[in-house]
Short mmCIF file of C-alpha atoms in Angstrom, two decimals:
data_model
loop_
_atom_site.label_atom_id
_atom_site.label_comp_id
_atom_site.label_asym_id
_atom_site.label_seq_id
_atom_site.Cartn_x
_atom_site.Cartn_y
_atom_site.Cartn_z
CA UNK A 598 39.13 295.10 248.66
CA UNK A 599 35.71 294.46 247.09
CA UNK A 600 34.74 291.72 244.80
CA UNK A 601 31.45 291.29 242.79
CA UNK A 602 30.57 288.02 241.48
CA UNK A 603 27.86 288.04 238.62
CA UNK A 604 26.28 284.84 237.48
CA UNK A 605 23.34 283.39 235.35
CA UNK A 606 22.05 279.95 235.42
CA UNK A 607 18.92 277.65 235.58
CA UNK A 608 18.92 277.30 239.41
CA UNK A 609 21.84 278.99 241.15
CA UNK A 610 22.37 277.41 244.60
CA UNK A 611 25.27 279.51 245.90
CA UNK A 612 28.43 281.41 245.52
CA UNK A 613 31.68 280.50 247.35
CA UNK A 614 34.57 283.00 247.43
CA UNK A 615 38.17 281.84 248.42
CA UNK A 616 40.43 284.82 249.01
CA UNK A 617 43.70 282.97 248.58
CA UNK A 618 44.84 283.57 252.20
CA UNK A 619 43.08 280.67 253.72
CA UNK A 620 39.97 282.81 254.22
CA UNK A 621 36.69 282.24 252.45
CA UNK A 622 32.89 283.41 252.35
CA UNK A 623 29.84 281.88 251.06
CA UNK A 624 26.47 283.42 249.85
CA UNK A 625 23.25 281.13 249.34
CA UNK A 626 21.20 282.21 246.33
CA UNK A 627 18.26 280.19 246.91
CA UNK A 628 17.73 278.78 243.32
CA UNK A 629 17.70 282.15 241.65
CA UNK A 630 18.32 282.42 237.88
CA UNK A 631 20.65 285.43 238.20
CA UNK A 632 22.80 286.72 241.08
CA UNK A 633 25.22 289.68 241.79
CA UNK A 634 26.94 288.85 245.10
CA UNK A 635 29.32 291.48 246.67
CA UNK A 636 32.20 290.28 248.94
CA UNK A 637 34.65 292.39 250.85
CA UNK A 638 37.86 291.22 252.41
CA UNK A 639 40.92 292.80 254.20
CA UNK A 640 44.15 291.09 253.49
CA UNK A 641 46.49 291.23 256.49
CA UNK A 642 49.76 290.89 254.75
CA UNK A 643 51.50 292.28 251.74
CA UNK A 644 51.70 289.79 248.78
CA UNK A 645 50.22 288.34 245.72
CA UNK A 646 46.96 286.22 246.20
CA UNK A 647 44.72 284.25 243.85
CA UNK A 648 41.04 285.01 244.79
CA UNK A 649 38.66 282.67 243.15
CA UNK A 650 34.74 282.51 243.08
CA UNK A 651 32.99 279.24 242.42
CA UNK A 652 29.10 279.38 241.47
CA UNK A 653 27.03 276.36 241.99
CA UNK A 654 23.91 275.65 239.77
CA UNK A 655 21.82 272.88 240.65
CA UNK A 656 21.29 272.15 236.82
CA UNK A 657 24.73 272.95 235.34
CA UNK A 658 27.11 272.15 238.17
CA UNK A 659 30.04 274.29 239.32
CA UNK A 660 31.71 277.02 237.43
CA UNK A 661 34.86 278.95 238.68
CA UNK A 662 36.77 282.03 238.00
CA UNK A 663 39.85 283.62 239.60
CA UNK A 664 41.72 286.82 239.61
CA UNK A 665 45.28 287.62 240.91
CA UNK A 666 45.36 290.26 243.65
CA UNK A 667 48.37 292.40 244.48
CA UNK A 668 48.51 293.75 247.99
CA UNK A 669 51.14 296.47 248.74
#
Protein backbone atom coordinates (compact mmCIF):
# COMPACT_ATOMS: atom_id res chain seq x y z
CA UNK A 1 0.00 0.00 0.00
CA UNK A 2 1.21 3.52 -0.65
CA UNK A 3 1.05 6.50 1.69
CA UNK A 4 1.96 10.11 0.92
CA UNK A 5 2.72 12.52 3.77
CA UNK A 6 2.45 16.20 2.82
CA UNK A 7 3.66 18.85 5.26
CA UNK A 8 4.46 22.56 5.54
CA UNK A 9 6.42 24.24 8.27
CA UNK A 10 9.21 26.56 9.21
CA UNK A 11 12.04 24.03 9.30
CA UNK A 12 10.95 20.43 8.72
CA UNK A 13 13.45 18.00 10.18
CA UNK A 14 11.88 14.68 9.24
CA UNK A 15 8.87 12.45 8.78
CA UNK A 16 8.34 9.18 10.66
CA UNK A 17 5.75 6.65 9.51
CA UNK A 18 4.47 3.85 11.77
CA UNK A 19 2.48 1.26 9.86
CA UNK A 20 0.67 -0.23 12.88
CA UNK A 21 2.24 -3.68 12.57
CA UNK A 22 5.50 -3.00 14.46
CA UNK A 23 7.18 -1.71 11.28
CA UNK A 24 8.18 1.87 10.63
CA UNK A 25 10.15 4.09 8.26
CA UNK A 26 11.77 7.51 8.47
CA UNK A 27 12.73 10.19 6.00
CA UNK A 28 14.95 13.21 6.72
CA UNK A 29 13.73 16.49 5.20
CA UNK A 30 16.81 18.60 6.01
CA UNK A 31 15.08 21.78 7.20
CA UNK A 32 12.77 22.14 4.20
CA UNK A 33 9.70 24.38 4.41
CA UNK A 34 7.52 21.88 2.51
CA UNK A 35 7.70 18.14 1.99
CA UNK A 36 5.79 15.46 0.11
CA UNK A 37 7.14 12.08 1.21
CA UNK A 38 5.92 8.76 -0.27
CA UNK A 39 6.06 5.57 1.79
CA UNK A 40 5.26 2.03 0.61
CA UNK A 41 4.51 -0.91 2.87
CA UNK A 42 3.37 -4.50 2.43
CA UNK A 43 1.28 -5.90 5.28
CA UNK A 44 1.94 -9.58 5.90
CA UNK A 45 -1.40 -10.46 7.50
CA UNK A 46 -5.09 -9.70 7.08
CA UNK A 47 -6.36 -7.25 9.67
CA UNK A 48 -7.07 -3.66 10.65
CA UNK A 49 -4.08 -1.43 11.30
CA UNK A 50 -3.63 2.18 12.39
CA UNK A 51 -0.94 3.83 10.31
CA UNK A 52 0.38 7.11 11.65
CA UNK A 53 2.73 9.79 10.40
CA UNK A 54 4.63 12.23 12.60
CA UNK A 55 6.26 15.32 11.11
CA UNK A 56 8.96 17.05 13.15
CA UNK A 57 9.44 20.77 12.68
CA UNK A 58 12.43 22.38 14.45
CA UNK A 59 10.33 25.48 15.13
CA UNK A 60 6.82 24.10 15.79
CA UNK A 61 7.52 20.63 17.23
CA UNK A 62 5.79 17.39 16.27
CA UNK A 63 2.46 17.01 14.48
CA UNK A 64 0.80 13.64 13.88
CA UNK A 65 -2.02 12.20 11.81
CA UNK A 66 -3.32 8.65 11.45
CA UNK A 67 -5.50 6.54 9.22
CA UNK A 68 -7.14 3.14 9.68
CA UNK A 69 -6.02 0.56 7.10
CA UNK A 70 -8.13 -2.54 6.35
CA UNK A 71 -6.13 -5.40 4.80
CA UNK A 72 -8.12 -8.26 3.29
